[in-house]
XYZ file of C-alpha atoms in Angstrom:
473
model
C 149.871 -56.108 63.861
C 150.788 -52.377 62.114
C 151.019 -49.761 65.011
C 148.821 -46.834 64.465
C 150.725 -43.969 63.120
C 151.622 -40.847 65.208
C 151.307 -37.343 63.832
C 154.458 -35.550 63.060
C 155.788 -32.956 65.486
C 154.523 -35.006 68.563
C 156.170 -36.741 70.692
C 154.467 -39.971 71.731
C 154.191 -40.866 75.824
C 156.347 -43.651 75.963
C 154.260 -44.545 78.728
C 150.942 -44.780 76.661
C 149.200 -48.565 76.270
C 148.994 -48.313 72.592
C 148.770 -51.933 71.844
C 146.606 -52.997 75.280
C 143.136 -51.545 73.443
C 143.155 -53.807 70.582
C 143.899 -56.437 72.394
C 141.284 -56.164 74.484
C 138.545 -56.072 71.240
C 140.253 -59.081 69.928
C 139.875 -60.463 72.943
C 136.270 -59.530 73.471
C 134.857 -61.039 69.939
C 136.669 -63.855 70.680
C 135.002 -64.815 73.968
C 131.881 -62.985 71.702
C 132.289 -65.868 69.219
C 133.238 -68.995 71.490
C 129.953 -67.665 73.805
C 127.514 -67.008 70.877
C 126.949 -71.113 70.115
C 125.777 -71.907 73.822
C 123.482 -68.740 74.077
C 121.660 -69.441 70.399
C 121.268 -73.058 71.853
C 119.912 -72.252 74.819
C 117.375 -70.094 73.005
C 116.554 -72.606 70.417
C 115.945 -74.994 73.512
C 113.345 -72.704 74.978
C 111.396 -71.959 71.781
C 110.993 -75.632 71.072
C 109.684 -75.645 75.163
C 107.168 -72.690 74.058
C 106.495 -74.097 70.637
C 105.474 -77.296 72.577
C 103.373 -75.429 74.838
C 101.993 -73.437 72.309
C 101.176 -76.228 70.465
C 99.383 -78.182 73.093
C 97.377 -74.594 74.026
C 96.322 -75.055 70.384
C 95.208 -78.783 70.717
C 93.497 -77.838 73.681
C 91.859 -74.765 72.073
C 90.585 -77.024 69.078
C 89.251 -79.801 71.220
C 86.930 -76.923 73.339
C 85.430 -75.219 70.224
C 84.534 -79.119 68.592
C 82.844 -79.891 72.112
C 81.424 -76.502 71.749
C 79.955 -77.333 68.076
C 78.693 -80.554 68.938
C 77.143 -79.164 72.426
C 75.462 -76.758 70.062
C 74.170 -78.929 67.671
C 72.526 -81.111 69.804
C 70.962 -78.077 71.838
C 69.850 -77.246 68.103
C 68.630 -80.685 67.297
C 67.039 -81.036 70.912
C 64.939 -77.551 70.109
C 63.762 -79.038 66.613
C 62.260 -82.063 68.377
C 60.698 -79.819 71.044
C 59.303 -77.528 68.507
C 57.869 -80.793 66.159
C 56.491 -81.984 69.214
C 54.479 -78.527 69.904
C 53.865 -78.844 66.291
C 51.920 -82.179 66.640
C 50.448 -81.573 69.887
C 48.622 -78.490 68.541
C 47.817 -79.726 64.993
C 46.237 -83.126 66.840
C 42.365 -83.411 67.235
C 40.584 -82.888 70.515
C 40.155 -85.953 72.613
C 36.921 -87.748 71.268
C 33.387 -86.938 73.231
C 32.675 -90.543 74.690
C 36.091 -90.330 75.927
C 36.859 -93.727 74.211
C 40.495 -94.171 72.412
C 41.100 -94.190 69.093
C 43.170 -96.195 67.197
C 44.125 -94.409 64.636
C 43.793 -90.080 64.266
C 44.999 -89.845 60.530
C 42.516 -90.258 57.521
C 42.657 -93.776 56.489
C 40.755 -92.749 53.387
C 43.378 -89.634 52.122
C 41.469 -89.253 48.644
C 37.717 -89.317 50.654
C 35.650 -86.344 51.298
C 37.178 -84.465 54.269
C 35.171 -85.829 57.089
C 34.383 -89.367 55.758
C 33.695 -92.283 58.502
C 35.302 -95.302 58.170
C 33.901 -99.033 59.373
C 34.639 -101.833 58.913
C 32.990 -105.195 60.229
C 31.989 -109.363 59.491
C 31.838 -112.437 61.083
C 33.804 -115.556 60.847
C 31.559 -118.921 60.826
C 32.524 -122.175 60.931
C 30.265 -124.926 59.659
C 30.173 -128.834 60.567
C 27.726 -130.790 58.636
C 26.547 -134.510 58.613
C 24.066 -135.556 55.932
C 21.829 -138.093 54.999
C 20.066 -138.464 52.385
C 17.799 -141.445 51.116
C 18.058 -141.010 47.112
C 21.547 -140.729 46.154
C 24.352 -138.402 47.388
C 24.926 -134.591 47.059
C 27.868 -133.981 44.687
C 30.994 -133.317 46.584
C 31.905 -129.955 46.542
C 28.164 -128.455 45.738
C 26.089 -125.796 47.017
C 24.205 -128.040 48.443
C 27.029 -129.419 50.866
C 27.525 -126.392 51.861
C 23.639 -125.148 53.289
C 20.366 -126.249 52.940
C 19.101 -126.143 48.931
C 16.137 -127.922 48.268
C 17.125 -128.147 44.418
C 20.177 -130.571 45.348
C 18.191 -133.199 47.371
C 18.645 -136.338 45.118
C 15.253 -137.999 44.120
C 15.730 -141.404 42.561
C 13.706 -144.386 41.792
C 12.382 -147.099 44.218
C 15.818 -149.291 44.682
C 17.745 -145.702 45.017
C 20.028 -145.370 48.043
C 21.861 -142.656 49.754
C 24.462 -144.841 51.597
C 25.849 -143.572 54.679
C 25.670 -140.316 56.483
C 28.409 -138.123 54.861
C 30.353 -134.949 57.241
C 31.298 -131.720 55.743
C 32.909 -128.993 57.085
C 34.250 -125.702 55.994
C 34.263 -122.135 56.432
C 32.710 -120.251 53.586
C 30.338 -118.249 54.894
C 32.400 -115.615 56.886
C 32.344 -112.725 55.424
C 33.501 -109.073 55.678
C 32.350 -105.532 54.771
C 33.929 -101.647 53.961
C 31.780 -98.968 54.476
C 32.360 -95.294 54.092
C 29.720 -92.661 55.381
C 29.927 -88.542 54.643
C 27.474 -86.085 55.737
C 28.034 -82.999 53.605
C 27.730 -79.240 55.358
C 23.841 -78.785 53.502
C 22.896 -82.492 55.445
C 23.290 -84.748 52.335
C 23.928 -88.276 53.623
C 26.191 -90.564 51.273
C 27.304 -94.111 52.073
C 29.238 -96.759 50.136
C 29.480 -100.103 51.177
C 31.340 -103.426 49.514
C 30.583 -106.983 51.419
C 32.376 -109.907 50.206
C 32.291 -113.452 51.487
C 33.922 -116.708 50.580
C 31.238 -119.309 49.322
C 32.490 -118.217 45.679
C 28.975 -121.184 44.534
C 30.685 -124.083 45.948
C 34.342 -125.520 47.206
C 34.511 -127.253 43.819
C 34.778 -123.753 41.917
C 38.169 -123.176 42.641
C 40.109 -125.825 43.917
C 39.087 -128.952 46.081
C 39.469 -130.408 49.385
C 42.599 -132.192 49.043
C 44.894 -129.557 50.362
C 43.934 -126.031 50.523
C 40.234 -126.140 50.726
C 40.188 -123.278 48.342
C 37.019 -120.547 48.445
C 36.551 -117.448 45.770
C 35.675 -114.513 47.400
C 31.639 -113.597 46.168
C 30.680 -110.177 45.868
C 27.000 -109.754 48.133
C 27.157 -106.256 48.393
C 28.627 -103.237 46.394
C 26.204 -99.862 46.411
C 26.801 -96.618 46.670
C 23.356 -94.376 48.372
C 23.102 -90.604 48.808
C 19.793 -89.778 50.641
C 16.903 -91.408 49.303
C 18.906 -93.050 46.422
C 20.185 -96.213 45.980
C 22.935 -97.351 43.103
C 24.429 -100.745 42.963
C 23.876 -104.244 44.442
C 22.307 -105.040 47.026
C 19.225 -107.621 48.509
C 15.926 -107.127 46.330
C 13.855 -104.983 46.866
C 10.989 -107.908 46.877
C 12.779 -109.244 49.863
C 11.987 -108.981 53.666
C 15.478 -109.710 55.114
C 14.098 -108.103 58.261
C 11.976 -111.207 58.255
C 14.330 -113.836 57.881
C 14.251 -116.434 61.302
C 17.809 -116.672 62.939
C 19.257 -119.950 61.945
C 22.795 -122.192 61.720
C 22.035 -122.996 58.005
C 22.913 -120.415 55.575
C 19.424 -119.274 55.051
C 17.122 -121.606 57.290
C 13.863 -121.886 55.607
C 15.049 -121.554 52.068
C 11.933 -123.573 50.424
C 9.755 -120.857 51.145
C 12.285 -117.644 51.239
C 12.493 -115.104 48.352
C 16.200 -114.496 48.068
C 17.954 -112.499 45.699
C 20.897 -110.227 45.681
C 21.188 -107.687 42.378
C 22.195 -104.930 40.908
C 19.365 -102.206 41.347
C 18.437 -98.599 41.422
C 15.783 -97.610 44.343
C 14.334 -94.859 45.626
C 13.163 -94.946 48.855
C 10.658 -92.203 50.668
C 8.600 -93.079 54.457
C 7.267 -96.392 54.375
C 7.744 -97.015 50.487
C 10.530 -97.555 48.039
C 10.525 -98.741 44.317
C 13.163 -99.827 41.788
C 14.168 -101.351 38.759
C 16.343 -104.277 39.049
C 18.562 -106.837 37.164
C 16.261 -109.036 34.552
C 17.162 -113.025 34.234
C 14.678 -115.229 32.719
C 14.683 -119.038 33.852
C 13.763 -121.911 31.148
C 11.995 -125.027 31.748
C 13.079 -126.555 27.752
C 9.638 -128.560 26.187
C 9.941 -131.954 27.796
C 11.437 -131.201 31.054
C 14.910 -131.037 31.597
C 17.901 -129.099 32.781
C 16.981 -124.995 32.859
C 18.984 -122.720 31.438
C 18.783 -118.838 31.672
C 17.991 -116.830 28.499
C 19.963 -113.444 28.713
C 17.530 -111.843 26.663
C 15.379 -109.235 28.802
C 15.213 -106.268 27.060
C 13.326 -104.305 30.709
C 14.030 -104.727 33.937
C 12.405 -106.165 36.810
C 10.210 -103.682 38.439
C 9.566 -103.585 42.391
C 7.739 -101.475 45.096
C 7.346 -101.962 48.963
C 5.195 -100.649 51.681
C 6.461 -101.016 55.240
C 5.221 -100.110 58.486
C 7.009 -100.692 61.896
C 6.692 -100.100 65.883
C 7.614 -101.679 69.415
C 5.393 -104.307 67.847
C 7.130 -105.784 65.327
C 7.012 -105.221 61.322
C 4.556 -105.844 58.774
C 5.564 -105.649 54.611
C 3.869 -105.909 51.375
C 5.708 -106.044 48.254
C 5.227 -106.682 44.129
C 7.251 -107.581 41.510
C 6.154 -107.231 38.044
C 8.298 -108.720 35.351
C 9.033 -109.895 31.551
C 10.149 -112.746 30.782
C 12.014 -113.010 27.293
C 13.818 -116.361 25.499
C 14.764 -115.057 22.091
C 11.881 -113.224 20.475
C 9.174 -114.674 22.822
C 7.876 -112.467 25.437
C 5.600 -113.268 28.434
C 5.000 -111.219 31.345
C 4.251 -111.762 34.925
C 3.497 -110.787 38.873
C 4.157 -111.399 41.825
C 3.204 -110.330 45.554
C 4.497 -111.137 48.976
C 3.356 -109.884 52.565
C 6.026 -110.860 55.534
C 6.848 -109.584 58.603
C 7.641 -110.356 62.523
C 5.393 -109.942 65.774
C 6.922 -109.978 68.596
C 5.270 -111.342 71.723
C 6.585 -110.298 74.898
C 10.380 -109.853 75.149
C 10.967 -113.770 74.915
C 9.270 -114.644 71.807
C 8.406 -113.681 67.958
C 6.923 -115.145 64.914
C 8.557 -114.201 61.526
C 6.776 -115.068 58.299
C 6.284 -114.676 54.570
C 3.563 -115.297 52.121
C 4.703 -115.430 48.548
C 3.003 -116.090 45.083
C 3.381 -115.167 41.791
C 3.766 -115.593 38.010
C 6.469 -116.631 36.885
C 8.129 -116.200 40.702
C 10.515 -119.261 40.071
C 13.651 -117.209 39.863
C 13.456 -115.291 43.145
C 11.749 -117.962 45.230
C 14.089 -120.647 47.133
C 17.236 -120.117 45.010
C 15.331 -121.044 42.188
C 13.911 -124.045 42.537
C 11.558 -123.742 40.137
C 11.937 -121.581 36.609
C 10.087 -118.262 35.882
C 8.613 -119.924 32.606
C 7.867 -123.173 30.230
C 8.776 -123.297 26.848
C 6.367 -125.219 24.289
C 7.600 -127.577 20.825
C 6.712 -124.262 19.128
C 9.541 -121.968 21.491
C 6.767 -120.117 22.889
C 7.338 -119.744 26.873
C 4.416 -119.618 29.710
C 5.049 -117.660 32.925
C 4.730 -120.796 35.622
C 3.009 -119.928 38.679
C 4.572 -120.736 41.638
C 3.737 -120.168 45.558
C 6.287 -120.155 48.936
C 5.584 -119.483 52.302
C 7.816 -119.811 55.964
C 6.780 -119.330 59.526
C 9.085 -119.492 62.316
C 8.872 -119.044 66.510
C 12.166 -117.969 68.098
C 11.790 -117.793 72.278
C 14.865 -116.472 74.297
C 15.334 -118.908 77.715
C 17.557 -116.587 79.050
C 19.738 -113.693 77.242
C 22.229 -116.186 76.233
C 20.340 -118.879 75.445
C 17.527 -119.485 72.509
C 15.987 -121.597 69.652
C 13.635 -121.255 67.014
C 10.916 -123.877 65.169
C 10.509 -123.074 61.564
C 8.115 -124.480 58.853
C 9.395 -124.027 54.791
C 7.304 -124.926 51.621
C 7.297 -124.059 48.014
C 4.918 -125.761 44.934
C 4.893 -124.897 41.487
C 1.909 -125.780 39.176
C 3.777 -127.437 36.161
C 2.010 -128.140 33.140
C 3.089 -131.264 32.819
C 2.524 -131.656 28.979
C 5.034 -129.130 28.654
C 7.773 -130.324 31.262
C 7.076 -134.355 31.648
C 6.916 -135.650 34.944
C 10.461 -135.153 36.116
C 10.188 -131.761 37.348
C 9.972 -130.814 40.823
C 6.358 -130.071 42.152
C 6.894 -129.459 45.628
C 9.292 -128.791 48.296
C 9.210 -128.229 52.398
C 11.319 -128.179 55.476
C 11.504 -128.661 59.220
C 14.417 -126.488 61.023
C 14.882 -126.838 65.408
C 17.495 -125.292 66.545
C 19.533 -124.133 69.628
C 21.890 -121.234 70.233
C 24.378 -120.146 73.024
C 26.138 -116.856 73.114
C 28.592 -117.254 76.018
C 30.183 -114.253 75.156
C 28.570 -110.672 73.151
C 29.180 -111.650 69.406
C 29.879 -115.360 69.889
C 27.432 -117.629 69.071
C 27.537 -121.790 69.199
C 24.489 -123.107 67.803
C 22.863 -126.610 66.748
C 20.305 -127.003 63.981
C 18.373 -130.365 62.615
C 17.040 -130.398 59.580
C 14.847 -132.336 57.808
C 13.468 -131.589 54.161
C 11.734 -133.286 51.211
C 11.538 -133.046 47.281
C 8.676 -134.201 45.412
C 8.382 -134.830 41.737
C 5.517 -134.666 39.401
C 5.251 -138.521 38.967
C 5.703 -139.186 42.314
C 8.700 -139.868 43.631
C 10.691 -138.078 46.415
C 13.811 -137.681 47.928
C 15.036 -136.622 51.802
C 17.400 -135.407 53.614
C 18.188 -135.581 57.684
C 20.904 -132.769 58.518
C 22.912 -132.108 61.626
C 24.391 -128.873 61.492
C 25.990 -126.880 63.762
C 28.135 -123.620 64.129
C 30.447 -121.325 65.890
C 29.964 -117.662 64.442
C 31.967 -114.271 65.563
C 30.707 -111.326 64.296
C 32.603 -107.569 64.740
């Protein structure tokens, strides 16, 4: 080490500690330098600690505010139900006036007039039949295996034979309807109504009895009526359905019934109503025969009714005028009928009709007989025809009741037009006995007993068992 210099003309203290000061700085830096590692480790040591810390705070930190976000979404969730809820509760209808539930509060009919009822109803019947008849058998899979039609009874000659009783059973008949009903604010009354069952004419129409036992749905119904107006199809207006006898056949006394279902337009005011209705004309060919409908009617069939009612009972009259067309040949006809029910006490009431006409055929007893007879020249006759029921029904007890009824029909053939083949005459006996164990359930028993007779002659029966279980809602 070079010794500081001294300045000339003095005298240095030999005593002085010249060389002791640096010393001591060397000294110092040194320690400085061998110290400075352990103090930056130390610190490094303790930042890591805080870093750590810090660290974890931050973990900490970021776990609170995602508790905090999901806490707040489901307090915002939980307030959106609450407030659909209010929603709902004050958009929902007041509780109904009879107090009774309903099933369903939203419009089942979205594209209906606002305020449109809904119904919606039927029955399901089940059928068992055993028949006998003495002339042959009914075709398997026929109308007439199915209910009560005069038409079908076999007549044969004098060695025919029926063989042995024959069971049928089957379902058919059930049925259901749609009906929608609006009132408008000025009082107008609409209504449409569909009603389908499952006859579809006959188990043989479709399929069979082999495996499915296969029925087409058969439009009965399908009208549309505002106020006084009727559009569509519905029973004739020549027909007293009010005055039909409650039975387990189909129809009951069919011989004598008018029964028709048709498209129609009616207007109905008080006791009357009139309307024009689907025209059909039924053939008898020259010579007798199988009928056959023409298709030709260039007017329709013409009706008008008078009814009057009480705590009595009902009492009808009813005509029918009509033409009667096969290709360019025209004939005309009418017809009348008077039907109605008295009732006699609470227990008992007779139902009836009277019916007789020109050229009737088509309307009476399914059509047992035809409306008209055609001559070797293609001219056609309006062929009078007559058909008449009368029934008793007496209630034993509430659930418990039966009814009598009486069924003809006749039909004055000329028999140099139709040969002796045709049938002249037709009538039935119905007893029968129903249960309802239950509101809407009935169980019921009916024997039957009817007769065809032809123009020569000859005649044909039938003995029927029949019995049902029907549900209606």
């Amino acid at each position: 080490m070079t010794a500081l210099p001294v300045p000339h003309g003095t005298r240095p203290d030999r005593h002085a500690p010249v060389v002791k000061a640096p010393r001591r700085l060397l000294a110092a830096a040194v320690a400085l330098a061998l110290l400075a590692p352990g103090v930056a480790l130390a610190q490094t040591a303790k930042e890591r600690e805080l870093e750590a810390r810090v660290a974890q705070l931050e973990r900490m930190v970021e776990q609170l505010l995602a508790q905090q976000e999901q806490t707040s979404a489901t307090v915002a969730d939980t307030r959106a139900d609450v407030a659909e809820v209010r929603t709902a509760q004050t958009a929902a209808p007041a509780a109904p006036a009879d107090g009774k539930p309903r099933i369903q509060t939203s419009p089942i009919m979205p594209s209906a007039n606002a305020g449109t009822t809904f119904s919606y109803g039927g029955m399901i019947k089940f059928d068992t039949l055993v028949t006998d008849t003495s002339d042959g058998r009914i075709a398997d899979g026929g109308a007439g295996r199915m209910f009560y039609l005069p038409a079908t009874i076999p007549v044969g000659g004098p060695g025919a034979d029926g063989g042995d009783p024959y069971f049928d059973t089957h379902a058919a008949f059930s049925r259901f309807w749609l009906s929608a009903d609006h009132v408008t604010d000025g009082g107008d009354k609409f209504k449409a109504l569909i009603e389908v069952d499952m006859f579809g004419g006959g188990s043989a129409n479709l399929g069979n009895e082999e495996s499915t036992n296969t029925h087409g749905v058969t439009v009965r119904h399908a009208y549309v009526s505002w106020n006084e107006w009727l559009a569509g199809q519905t029973w004739s207006n020549f027909m007293d359905v009010a005055a039909l006898p409650e039975a387990v056949d189909f129809v009951g006394p069919t011989d004598g019934t008018i029964f028709v279902r048709q498209a129609q337009l009616r207007y109905t005011k008080g006791p009357w109503s009139f309307s024009i209705e689907n025209p059909e004309t039924t053939v008898m060919p020259f010579g007798g025969g199988t009928k056959f409908r023409s298709g030709d009617n260039s007017l329709p069939d013409v009706t008008a009714r008078w009814t009057t009612k009480g705590d009595w009972g009902h009492f009808a009259v009813a005509g029918l005028l009509r033409q009667y067309k096969l290709a360019d040949e025209t004939d005309t006809g009418a017809s009348v009928s008077v039907s109605g029910r008295f009732n006699i006490g609470t227990s008992d009431d007779i139902r009836y009709a009277v019916n007789v006409g020109q050229g009737i055929g088509r309307y009476l007893a399914f059509g047992l007989g035809t409306d008209v007879l055609a001559d070797a020249n293609g001219d056609i006759h309006a062929l009078d025809g007559y058909g008449a029921f009368v029934a008793w029904r007496h209630a034993f007890t509430p659930k418990l009741r039966s009814n009598l009824m009486y069924s003809r029909a006749e039909f004055d053939n000329d028999r140099a037009l139709t040969g002796f083949g045709v049938t002249e005459m037709a009538h039935s006996f119905h007893a029968n006995l129903i249960y309802s164990p239950f509101p809407k359930l009935d169980v019921g028993a009916e024997v039957i007993f009817g007769q065809r007779f032809l123009e020569d002659d000859r005649e044909g029966d039938l003995t029927r068992v029949q019995t049902h279980v029907k549900y209606t809602f």
